[in-house]
mmCIF file of C-alpha atoms in Angstrom:
data_model
loop_
_atom_site.group_PDB
_atom_site.id
_atom_site.type_symbol
_atom_site.label_atom_id
_atom_site.label_comp_id
_atom_site.label_asym_id
_atom_site.label_seq_id
_atom_site.Cartn_x
_atom_site.Cartn_y
_atom_site.Cartn_z
ATOM 1 C CA MET A 1 2.863 -28.925 146.086
ATOM 2 C CA ARG A 2 1.055 -31.534 148.147
ATOM 3 C CA ILE A 3 -2.679 -31.148 147.973
ATOM 4 C CA VAL A 4 -5.880 -32.198 150.135
ATOM 5 C CA VAL A 5 -9.152 -31.984 148.166
ATOM 6 C CA LYS A 6 -12.282 -32.408 150.216
ATOM 7 C CA LEU A 7 -15.400 -33.203 148.373
ATOM 8 C CA GLY A 8 -18.460 -32.763 150.063
ATOM 9 C CA THR A 9 -21.813 -34.645 149.398
ATOM 10 C CA SER A 10 -23.588 -31.388 147.913
ATOM 11 C CA VAL A 11 -20.661 -31.215 145.574
ATOM 12 C CA LEU A 12 -21.004 -34.783 144.572
ATOM 13 C CA THR A 13 -24.606 -34.523 143.902
ATOM 14 C CA ASP A 14 -24.820 -31.140 141.972
ATOM 15 C CA GLY A 15 -27.759 -30.398 143.777
ATOM 16 C CA THR A 16 -29.732 -33.475 143.083
ATOM 17 C CA ASP A 17 -30.461 -36.632 145.099
ATOM 18 C CA ARG A 18 -28.073 -38.785 143.264
ATOM 19 C CA LEU A 19 -24.181 -38.906 142.727
ATOM 20 C CA HIS A 20 -23.444 -36.777 139.414
ATOM 21 C CA ARG A 21 -21.227 -38.348 137.286
ATOM 22 C CA PRO A 22 -20.666 -35.389 135.055
ATOM 23 C CA ARG A 23 -19.190 -33.311 138.055
ATOM 24 C CA MET A 24 -17.563 -36.147 139.396
ATOM 25 C CA VAL A 25 -15.617 -37.049 136.150
ATOM 26 C CA ASP A 26 -14.934 -33.283 135.772
ATOM 27 C CA LEU A 27 -13.377 -32.995 139.313
ATOM 28 C CA ALA A 28 -11.494 -36.202 138.522
ATOM 29 C CA ARG A 29 -9.948 -34.532 135.367
ATOM 30 C CA GLN A 30 -8.823 -31.642 137.269
ATOM 31 C CA MET A 31 -7.036 -33.792 139.908
ATOM 32 C CA ALA A 32 -5.243 -35.781 137.134
ATOM 33 C CA GLN A 33 -4.603 -32.333 135.373
ATOM 34 C CA LEU A 34 -2.688 -31.515 138.739
ATOM 35 C CA ARG A 35 -0.974 -34.553 139.119
ATOM 36 C CA ASP A 36 0.206 -34.308 135.354
ATOM 37 C CA VAL A 37 2.115 -31.249 136.173
ATOM 38 C CA GLY A 38 3.879 -32.444 139.362
ATOM 39 C CA HIS A 39 1.628 -31.888 142.158
ATOM 40 C CA GLU A 40 0.638 -34.703 144.610
ATOM 41 C CA VAL A 41 -3.085 -35.134 145.529
ATOM 42 C CA VAL A 42 -4.911 -36.565 148.431
ATOM 43 C CA LEU A 43 -8.827 -36.828 147.897
ATOM 44 C CA VAL A 44 -11.109 -36.831 151.089
ATOM 45 C CA SER A 45 -14.520 -37.687 150.055
ATOM 46 C CA SER A 46 -18.063 -37.488 151.436
ATOM 47 C CA GLY A 47 -20.949 -39.526 149.969
ATOM 48 C CA ALA A 48 -21.157 -42.934 151.267
ATOM 49 C CA VAL A 49 -24.334 -42.327 152.876
ATOM 50 C CA LEU A 50 -25.961 -40.781 149.745
ATOM 51 C CA ALA A 51 -24.546 -43.744 147.604
ATOM 52 C CA GLY A 52 -26.089 -46.296 149.821
ATOM 53 C CA TRP A 53 -29.452 -44.286 149.627
ATOM 54 C CA GLU A 54 -29.422 -44.202 145.960
ATOM 55 C CA ARG A 55 -28.481 -47.910 145.525
ATOM 56 C CA LEU A 56 -31.355 -48.922 147.634
ATOM 57 C CA GLY A 57 -33.843 -47.030 145.653
ATOM 58 C CA PHE A 58 -34.109 -43.834 147.808
ATOM 59 C CA PRO A 59 -35.974 -45.292 151.189
ATOM 60 C CA LYS A 60 -37.438 -42.914 153.580
ATOM 61 C CA ARG A 61 -34.693 -41.449 155.545
ATOM 62 C CA ARG A 62 -34.880 -42.048 159.342
ATOM 63 C CA ARG A 63 -33.084 -40.242 162.050
ATOM 64 C CA GLU A 64 -31.496 -43.161 163.714
ATOM 65 C CA LEU A 65 -27.786 -43.350 163.460
ATOM 66 C CA THR A 66 -27.815 -47.087 162.684
ATOM 67 C CA HIS A 67 -29.575 -46.530 159.497
ATOM 68 C CA LYS A 68 -27.324 -44.204 158.245
ATOM 69 C CA GLN A 69 -24.604 -46.340 159.335
ATOM 70 C CA ALA A 70 -26.392 -49.154 157.288
ATOM 71 C CA LEU A 71 -26.504 -46.806 154.093
ATOM 72 C CA ALA A 72 -23.008 -46.032 154.732
ATOM 73 C CA ALA A 73 -21.941 -49.708 154.622
ATOM 74 C CA VAL A 74 -23.961 -50.137 151.438
ATOM 75 C CA GLY A 75 -22.751 -46.903 149.531
ATOM 76 C CA GLN A 76 -19.218 -46.903 150.630
ATOM 77 C CA GLY A 77 -18.285 -49.642 148.170
ATOM 78 C CA ARG A 78 -20.264 -48.368 145.509
ATOM 79 C CA LEU A 79 -18.424 -44.854 145.876
ATOM 80 C CA MET A 80 -15.097 -46.333 145.517
ATOM 81 C CA HIS A 81 -16.191 -48.329 142.278
ATOM 82 C CA ILE A 82 -17.392 -45.057 140.663
ATOM 83 C CA TYR A 83 -14.287 -43.339 141.615
ATOM 84 C CA GLY A 84 -12.114 -45.967 140.330
ATOM 85 C CA GLN A 85 -13.864 -45.948 137.099
ATOM 86 C CA LEU A 86 -13.705 -42.105 136.652
ATOM 87 C CA PHE A 87 -10.096 -42.158 137.482
ATOM 88 C CA GLU A 88 -9.309 -44.928 135.285
ATOM 89 C CA ILE A 89 -10.267 -42.587 132.373
ATOM 90 C CA TYR A 90 -6.970 -40.507 133.245
ATOM 91 C CA ASP A 91 -4.975 -43.510 134.386
ATOM 92 C CA VAL A 92 -4.664 -42.674 137.656
ATOM 93 C CA PRO A 93 -4.747 -45.772 140.320
ATOM 94 C CA VAL A 94 -6.536 -44.928 143.182
ATOM 95 C CA ALA A 95 -6.573 -46.692 146.969
ATOM 96 C CA GLN A 96 -8.991 -46.310 149.496
ATOM 97 C CA THR A 97 -8.378 -45.517 152.958
ATOM 98 C CA LEU A 98 -11.151 -45.401 155.980
ATOM 99 C CA LEU A 99 -10.204 -43.200 158.970
ATOM 100 C CA THR A 100 -11.818 -41.475 161.665
ATOM 101 C CA ARG A 101 -10.739 -38.719 163.888
ATOM 102 C CA ALA A 102 -9.657 -41.403 166.536
ATOM 103 C CA ASP A 103 -7.422 -43.075 163.898
ATOM 104 C CA LEU A 104 -5.290 -39.715 164.050
ATOM 105 C CA ARG A 105 -5.364 -39.263 167.694
ATOM 106 C CA ASP A 106 -3.676 -42.334 168.701
ATOM 107 C CA ARG A 107 0.176 -42.317 167.720
ATOM 108 C CA VAL A 108 0.413 -45.814 166.540
ATOM 109 C CA ARG A 109 -2.554 -45.705 164.200
ATOM 110 C CA TYR A 110 -1.123 -42.163 162.824
ATOM 111 C CA LEU A 111 1.938 -43.608 161.994
ATOM 112 C CA ASN A 112 0.329 -46.782 159.940
ATOM 113 C CA ALA A 113 -1.989 -44.316 158.403
ATOM 114 C CA ARG A 114 0.942 -41.545 157.542
ATOM 115 C CA ALA A 115 3.299 -44.234 156.340
ATOM 116 C CA THR A 116 0.203 -45.863 154.060
ATOM 117 C CA LEU A 117 -0.701 -42.490 152.560
ATOM 118 C CA LEU A 118 2.906 -41.150 151.766
ATOM 119 C CA THR A 119 3.908 -44.596 150.132
ATOM 120 C CA CYS A 120 0.765 -44.031 148.035
ATOM 121 C CA LEU A 121 1.884 -40.878 146.845
ATOM 122 C CA GLU A 122 5.363 -42.181 146.318
ATOM 123 C CA ILE A 123 4.294 -44.802 144.038
ATOM 124 C CA GLY A 124 1.956 -42.562 142.174
ATOM 125 C CA VAL A 125 -1.136 -43.724 143.562
ATOM 126 C CA LEU A 126 -3.976 -41.162 144.450
ATOM 127 C CA PRO A 127 -5.341 -41.880 147.868
ATOM 128 C CA ILE A 128 -9.128 -41.490 148.443
ATOM 129 C CA ILE A 129 -9.972 -41.022 152.150
ATOM 130 C CA ASN A 130 -13.593 -41.768 153.150
ATOM 131 C CA GLU A 131 -14.733 -41.096 157.063
ATOM 132 C CA ASN A 132 -15.634 -44.730 158.316
ATOM 133 C CA ASP A 133 -19.373 -43.853 158.611
ATOM 134 C CA ALA A 134 -20.381 -47.678 159.115
ATOM 135 C CA VAL A 135 -18.666 -47.767 162.512
ATOM 136 C CA ALA A 136 -17.922 -44.092 163.543
ATOM 137 C CA VAL A 137 -21.182 -42.557 165.114
ATOM 138 C CA ASP A 138 -19.905 -38.875 165.697
ATOM 139 C CA GLU A 139 -18.530 -38.481 162.131
ATOM 140 C CA ILE A 140 -21.963 -39.050 160.987
ATOM 141 C CA ARG A 141 -23.647 -36.545 163.377
ATOM 142 C CA VAL A 142 -21.448 -33.726 163.021
ATOM 143 C CA GLY A 143 -20.552 -33.661 159.605
ATOM 144 C CA ASP A 144 -17.094 -34.118 160.581
ATOM 145 C CA ASN A 145 -15.356 -34.797 157.198
ATOM 146 C CA ASP A 146 -14.447 -31.102 157.012
ATOM 147 C CA THR A 147 -12.619 -31.550 160.188
ATOM 148 C CA LEU A 148 -11.196 -35.129 159.172
ATOM 149 C CA SER A 149 -9.973 -33.217 155.665
ATOM 150 C CA ALA A 150 -7.744 -30.862 158.103
ATOM 151 C CA LEU A 151 -6.591 -33.809 160.001
ATOM 152 C CA VAL A 152 -5.402 -35.531 156.780
ATOM 153 C CA ALA A 153 -3.808 -32.326 155.675
ATOM 154 C CA ASN A 154 -1.476 -32.192 158.775
ATOM 155 C CA LEU A 155 -0.998 -36.115 158.499
ATOM 156 C CA VAL A 156 0.468 -35.862 155.007
ATOM 157 C CA ASP A 157 2.267 -32.266 155.334
ATOM 158 C CA ALA A 158 0.005 -30.810 152.718
ATOM 159 C CA GLN A 159 0.600 -27.225 151.763
ATOM 160 C CA LEU A 160 -3.105 -26.622 150.529
ATOM 161 C CA LEU A 161 -6.254 -27.909 151.576
ATOM 162 C CA VAL A 162 -9.069 -27.282 149.317
ATOM 163 C CA ILE A 163 -12.921 -27.751 150.743
ATOM 164 C CA LEU A 164 -15.256 -27.441 147.926
ATOM 165 C CA SER A 165 -18.876 -27.006 148.859
ATOM 166 C CA ASP A 166 -22.102 -25.852 147.289
ATOM 167 C CA ILE A 167 -21.154 -22.423 148.546
ATOM 168 C CA ALA A 168 -18.902 -20.035 147.006
ATOM 169 C CA GLY A 169 -16.913 -19.297 150.341
ATOM 170 C CA LEU A 170 -17.323 -17.566 153.426
ATOM 171 C CA TYR A 171 -19.715 -14.303 153.004
ATOM 172 C CA SER A 172 -20.466 -11.547 155.169
ATOM 173 C CA ALA A 173 -23.761 -12.898 155.945
ATOM 174 C CA ASP A 174 -25.832 -15.883 154.774
ATOM 175 C CA PRO A 175 -26.263 -15.194 151.024
ATOM 176 C CA ARG A 176 -29.468 -17.658 150.847
ATOM 177 C CA HIS A 177 -31.351 -15.037 152.968
ATOM 178 C CA ASN A 178 -29.611 -11.637 152.532
ATOM 179 C CA PRO A 179 -28.994 -10.440 148.770
ATOM 180 C CA GLU A 180 -26.315 -7.893 150.043
ATOM 181 C CA ALA A 181 -23.998 -10.328 151.508
ATOM 182 C CA THR A 182 -20.642 -10.223 150.016
ATOM 183 C CA LEU A 183 -17.749 -13.092 149.697
ATOM 184 C CA ILE A 184 -14.884 -12.603 151.945
ATOM 185 C CA ASP A 185 -11.878 -13.667 149.860
ATOM 186 C CA ASP A 186 -9.216 -13.567 152.478
ATOM 187 C CA VAL A 187 -8.787 -14.425 156.054
ATOM 188 C CA ALA A 188 -5.950 -13.783 158.251
ATOM 189 C CA ALA A 189 -6.845 -15.676 161.167
ATOM 190 C CA VAL A 190 -9.979 -17.718 162.570
ATOM 191 C CA ASN A 191 -11.358 -15.991 165.319
ATOM 192 C CA GLU A 192 -14.788 -15.498 167.244
ATOM 193 C CA GLN A 193 -15.903 -12.875 164.319
ATOM 194 C CA VAL A 194 -15.364 -15.443 161.647
ATOM 195 C CA TYR A 195 -17.305 -18.059 163.520
ATOM 196 C CA ALA A 196 -20.106 -15.581 164.064
ATOM 197 C CA LEU A 197 -20.346 -15.613 160.350
ATOM 198 C CA ALA A 198 -20.994 -19.437 160.085
ATOM 199 C CA GLY A 199 -24.529 -20.604 159.303
ATOM 200 C CA ALA A 200 -26.277 -23.775 160.268
ATOM 201 C CA ALA A 201 -25.836 -27.137 158.718
ATOM 202 C CA GLY A 202 -26.630 -27.802 155.113
ATOM 203 C CA SER A 203 -29.158 -29.936 153.240
ATOM 204 C CA HIS A 204 -30.736 -33.513 154.002
ATOM 205 C CA ARG A 205 -28.236 -34.812 151.499
ATOM 206 C CA GLY A 206 -24.941 -33.699 153.476
ATOM 207 C CA THR A 207 -24.333 -33.215 157.224
ATOM 208 C CA GLY A 208 -21.757 -30.429 157.134
ATOM 209 C CA GLY A 209 -22.251 -26.484 156.788
ATOM 210 C CA MET A 210 -20.153 -23.514 157.249
ATOM 211 C CA PHE A 211 -19.370 -23.944 160.921
ATOM 212 C CA THR A 212 -17.476 -27.275 160.362
ATOM 213 C CA LYS A 213 -15.364 -25.742 157.820
ATOM 214 C CA ILE A 214 -14.513 -22.785 159.856
ATOM 215 C CA GLN A 215 -13.589 -25.326 162.487
ATOM 216 C CA ALA A 216 -11.420 -27.204 159.770
ATOM 217 C CA ALA A 217 -9.846 -23.759 158.657
ATOM 218 C CA GLU A 218 -8.666 -23.025 161.956
ATOM 219 C CA LEU A 219 -7.206 -26.698 162.525
ATOM 220 C CA ALA A 220 -5.596 -26.694 159.199
ATOM 221 C CA THR A 221 -3.914 -23.070 159.522
ATOM 222 C CA ARG A 222 -2.731 -23.586 163.086
ATOM 223 C CA ALA A 223 -0.830 -26.347 161.675
ATOM 224 C CA GLY A 224 0.819 -24.067 158.821
ATOM 225 C CA THR A 225 -1.510 -25.285 155.812
ATOM 226 C CA THR A 226 -3.168 -22.777 153.575
ATOM 227 C CA MET A 227 -7.005 -23.748 153.316
ATOM 228 C CA VAL A 228 -9.490 -22.505 150.825
ATOM 229 C CA ILE A 229 -13.481 -22.873 150.778
ATOM 230 C CA ALA A 230 -14.710 -22.644 146.923
ATOM 231 C CA ALA A 231 -17.645 -23.825 144.976
ATOM 232 C CA GLY A 232 -17.363 -27.144 143.526
ATOM 233 C CA ASN A 233 -19.158 -26.349 140.358
ATOM 234 C CA GLU A 234 -16.771 -23.208 139.730
ATOM 235 C CA PRO A 235 -15.223 -24.026 136.284
ATOM 236 C CA ASN A 236 -11.928 -25.619 136.515
ATOM 237 C CA VAL A 237 -11.786 -24.472 140.203
ATOM 238 C CA LEU A 238 -9.013 -26.761 141.453
ATOM 239 C CA VAL A 239 -6.476 -25.759 138.489
ATOM 240 C CA ARG A 240 -7.168 -22.084 138.946
ATOM 241 C CA LEU A 241 -6.498 -22.251 142.509
ATOM 242 C CA VAL A 242 -3.384 -23.972 142.211
ATOM 243 C CA ALA A 243 -2.162 -21.707 139.825
ATOM 244 C CA GLY A 244 -2.655 -19.080 142.202
ATOM 245 C CA GLU A 245 -5.993 -17.313 141.092
ATOM 246 C CA SER A 246 -8.359 -15.837 143.682
ATOM 247 C CA VAL A 247 -11.093 -18.052 144.082
ATOM 248 C CA GLY A 248 -13.643 -18.520 146.986
ATOM 249 C CA THR A 249 -12.319 -17.767 150.556
ATOM 250 C CA ARG A 250 -8.579 -18.423 151.243
ATOM 251 C CA PHE A 251 -7.613 -19.042 154.997
ATOM 252 C CA ARG A 252 -3.853 -17.912 155.708
ATOM 253 C CA PRO A 253 -1.493 -20.131 157.793
ATOM 254 C CA VAL A 254 -1.000 -18.936 161.224
ATOM 255 C CA SER A 255 2.211 -20.795 161.895
ATOM 256 C CA THR A 256 4.675 -22.754 159.589
ATOM 257 C CA ARG A 257 4.084 -26.277 159.211
ATOM 258 C CA LEU A 258 7.492 -27.092 160.354
ATOM 259 C CA GLU A 259 6.754 -25.215 163.792
ATOM 260 C CA SER A 260 3.290 -26.805 164.056
ATOM 261 C CA ARG A 261 4.731 -30.364 163.468
ATOM 262 C CA LYS A 262 7.854 -29.775 165.672
ATOM 263 C CA ARG A 263 5.265 -28.967 168.480
ATOM 264 C CA TRP A 264 3.225 -32.139 167.692
ATOM 265 C CA ILE A 265 6.150 -34.485 167.919
ATOM 266 C CA MET A 266 7.507 -32.947 171.168
ATOM 267 C CA ALA A 267 4.047 -33.107 172.845
ATOM 268 C CA GLU A 268 4.659 -36.792 173.790
ATOM 269 C CA ARG A 269 8.117 -36.846 174.426
ATOM 270 C CA VAL A 270 9.252 -40.233 176.812
ATOM 271 C CA ARG A 271 11.515 -39.130 179.462
ATOM 272 C CA GLN A 272 14.111 -41.280 180.936
ATOM 273 C CA ALA A 273 14.512 -42.670 177.460
ATOM 274 C CA HIS A 274 16.554 -42.586 174.423
ATOM 275 C CA ILE A 275 18.425 -44.091 171.485
ATOM 276 C CA ALA A 276 22.164 -44.047 171.474
ATOM 277 C CA VAL A 277 23.744 -43.585 168.146
ATOM 278 C CA ASP A 278 27.179 -43.695 166.770
ATOM 279 C CA ALA A 279 29.362 -40.796 165.245
ATOM 280 C CA GLY A 280 28.145 -41.675 161.578
ATOM 281 C CA ALA A 281 24.406 -41.693 162.369
ATOM 282 C CA VAL A 282 25.020 -37.957 164.047
ATOM 283 C CA GLN A 283 26.345 -36.641 160.887
ATOM 284 C CA ALA A 284 23.962 -38.188 158.729
ATOM 285 C CA LEU A 285 20.931 -36.917 161.111
ATOM 286 C CA THR A 286 22.553 -33.373 161.714
ATOM 287 C CA GLN A 287 24.287 -32.559 158.319
ATOM 288 C CA GLN A 288 22.581 -34.622 155.772
ATOM 289 C CA GLY A 289 19.196 -34.376 156.859
ATOM 290 C CA ARG A 290 19.014 -38.310 156.795
ATOM 291 C CA SER A 291 16.504 -40.654 158.843
ATOM 292 C CA LEU A 292 17.730 -42.963 161.537
ATOM 293 C CA LEU A 293 18.444 -46.380 160.510
ATOM 294 C CA PRO A 294 19.203 -49.496 162.706
ATOM 295 C CA ALA A 295 22.859 -49.518 161.474
ATOM 296 C CA GLY A 296 23.735 -46.368 163.402
ATOM 297 C CA ILE A 297 22.145 -47.277 166.656
ATOM 298 C CA VAL A 298 24.268 -48.442 169.400
ATOM 299 C CA ALA A 299 22.330 -48.773 172.526
ATOM 300 C CA VAL A 300 18.635 -48.373 173.695
ATOM 301 C CA GLU A 301 17.892 -46.981 177.326
ATOM 302 C CA GLY A 302 14.216 -47.030 178.624
ATOM 303 C CA GLU A 303 10.909 -48.331 177.497
ATOM 304 C CA TRP A 304 8.197 -46.671 175.068
ATOM 305 C CA ARG A 305 5.855 -47.787 172.504
ATOM 306 C CA ARG A 306 5.559 -47.539 169.017
ATOM 307 C CA GLY A 307 4.575 -44.091 167.558
ATOM 308 C CA GLN A 308 6.114 -42.295 171.034
ATOM 309 C CA THR A 309 8.775 -39.310 170.610
ATOM 310 C CA VAL A 310 12.086 -40.695 171.929
ATOM 311 C CA ALA A 311 15.578 -38.542 172.326
ATOM 312 C CA ILE A 312 18.589 -39.462 170.111
ATOM 313 C CA VAL A 313 21.560 -39.124 171.992
ATOM 314 C CA ALA A 314 25.379 -38.587 170.493
ATOM 315 C CA PRO A 315 28.190 -40.655 171.855
ATOM 316 C CA ASP A 316 29.067 -37.582 173.927
ATOM 317 C CA GLY A 317 25.796 -37.864 175.772
ATOM 318 C CA GLN A 318 24.331 -34.838 174.082
ATOM 319 C CA THR A 319 20.735 -34.860 172.729
ATOM 320 C CA ILE A 320 20.839 -34.113 169.039
ATOM 321 C CA ALA A 321 17.327 -34.878 167.978
ATOM 322 C CA CYS A 322 13.901 -36.293 169.085
ATOM 323 C CA GLY A 323 11.386 -38.068 166.826
ATOM 324 C CA LEU A 324 8.333 -40.266 166.544
ATOM 325 C CA CYS A 325 9.720 -44.120 166.751
ATOM 326 C CA GLN A 326 8.272 -46.486 164.328
ATOM 327 C CA TYR A 327 9.615 -49.277 166.597
ATOM 328 C CA ALA A 328 8.933 -50.027 170.453
ATOM 329 C CA ALA A 329 12.096 -50.105 172.492
ATOM 330 C CA HIS A 330 12.222 -53.691 172.715
ATOM 331 C CA GLU A 331 12.038 -53.975 168.804
ATOM 332 C CA VAL A 332 14.751 -51.394 168.385
ATOM 333 C CA ALA A 333 17.129 -53.270 170.911
ATOM 334 C CA GLN A 334 16.857 -56.286 168.550
ATOM 335 C CA ILE A 335 17.708 -54.730 165.431
ATOM 336 C CA LYS A 336 20.177 -52.088 166.405
ATOM 337 C CA GLY A 337 23.386 -52.212 164.434
ATOM 338 C CA SER A 338 21.707 -54.284 161.729
ATOM 339 C CA ARG A 339 21.015 -53.788 158.104
ATOM 340 C CA THR A 340 17.548 -52.427 157.330
ATOM 341 C CA SER A 341 17.205 -55.732 155.036
ATOM 342 C CA ASP A 342 17.715 -57.643 158.117
ATOM 343 C CA ILE A 343 14.737 -56.309 160.181
ATOM 344 C CA GLU A 344 12.085 -58.572 158.857
ATOM 345 C CA SER A 345 14.249 -61.808 159.719
ATOM 346 C CA ILE A 346 15.012 -60.536 163.142
ATOM 347 C CA LEU A 347 11.417 -59.407 164.179
ATOM 348 C CA GLY A 348 9.414 -61.362 161.662
ATOM 349 C CA TYR A 349 7.947 -58.223 160.376
ATOM 350 C CA SER A 350 8.804 -54.823 159.286
ATOM 351 C CA TYR A 351 7.381 -51.387 159.619
ATOM 352 C CA GLY A 352 9.920 -49.815 157.360
ATOM 353 C CA ALA A 353 13.642 -49.298 157.122
ATOM 354 C CA GLU A 354 13.589 -46.200 159.137
ATOM 355 C CA VAL A 355 13.568 -46.498 163.089
ATOM 356 C CA ILE A 356 12.750 -42.694 162.912
ATOM 357 C CA HIS A 357 11.744 -41.002 159.806
ATOM 358 C CA ARG A 358 13.315 -37.654 158.900
ATOM 359 C CA ASP A 359 10.167 -36.360 158.362
ATOM 360 C CA ASP A 360 9.153 -37.349 162.047
ATOM 361 C CA MET A 361 12.232 -35.713 163.668
ATOM 362 C CA VAL A 362 13.182 -32.529 165.272
ATOM 363 C CA ALA A 363 16.840 -31.787 165.225
ATOM 364 C CA PHE A 364 18.164 -29.590 168.084
ATOM 365 C CA VAL A 365 20.643 -26.549 168.043
ATOM 366 C CA LYS A 366 22.229 -25.873 171.601
ATOM 367 C CA ASP A 367 19.914 -23.419 172.835
ATOM 368 C CA GLU A 368 16.874 -25.776 172.214
ATOM 369 C CA LEU A 369 18.313 -28.508 174.634
#
């Protein structure tokens, strides 16, 4: 299973004004344990602003966004250094990726980020994704790391997104003010009634609240990912969740991941453009579930940019698939018919062996044409 874990600042501090190393090392242990039994883990972490505040000796907090950005710039390296040390205990290599929502809206940047993260997972590295607070204004202002984690879950095709917070999940009322509030353990679909249960933003240590988590749940579940909100201080919370235990609030997906990704890929299909392939490529794509390689391409028609969706056409003229193209039209025209090992020598660079990766491709049946 591929799992995205999001850690809020309140979890990383364990209710204090400092990064709480014992809590962080315990969560690192759980993620390492999940990896040991075959799961893939991606971590989305808050805490850069807090880490900078701690490093500078807790100066008086100011409201200007530039002040928060400066704290984030100081704290980002410190936070990653701590993560590196903690995961080293469990012999888990880590990699840092700084993202914003804008990176995942642009298709070229989307492809770059996706390729980096999937390659990290392939080689056994645990990616740690932080919001780029030093330059991204909106992420700081609205506590957008919750939403970012949902976008990352879609980016890497995760089956499960776990958002750990200082609250055990979604309640029927605010448990801080209503002692009769009860935990809602299962949500079939995010609707206006669910949003109405969300409270305001959290503490001075963090920026998010239940509302941004509900937004994340809506994004994740529409993309076919199960999402859980749970308390970060719950014993062995990650291991228990992945084992199927009912912890926190679980939001059920409202569509399959395949359906969601298919809609996303088809959303920017370039008209009057296609890649023509030979019979061998047709068989590889339609019967063997392979990626499209340069060797099977015989012609290029039209213009497109890297990251746009392009049709793939068989020798008889039938459109057999569409997919996100790793290369622009003029680049495909140069490498068509070539071996993958020759891409770099032809172009002077390479975005990978696949012109269109199988995970970024939608194959058609006749009634979908």
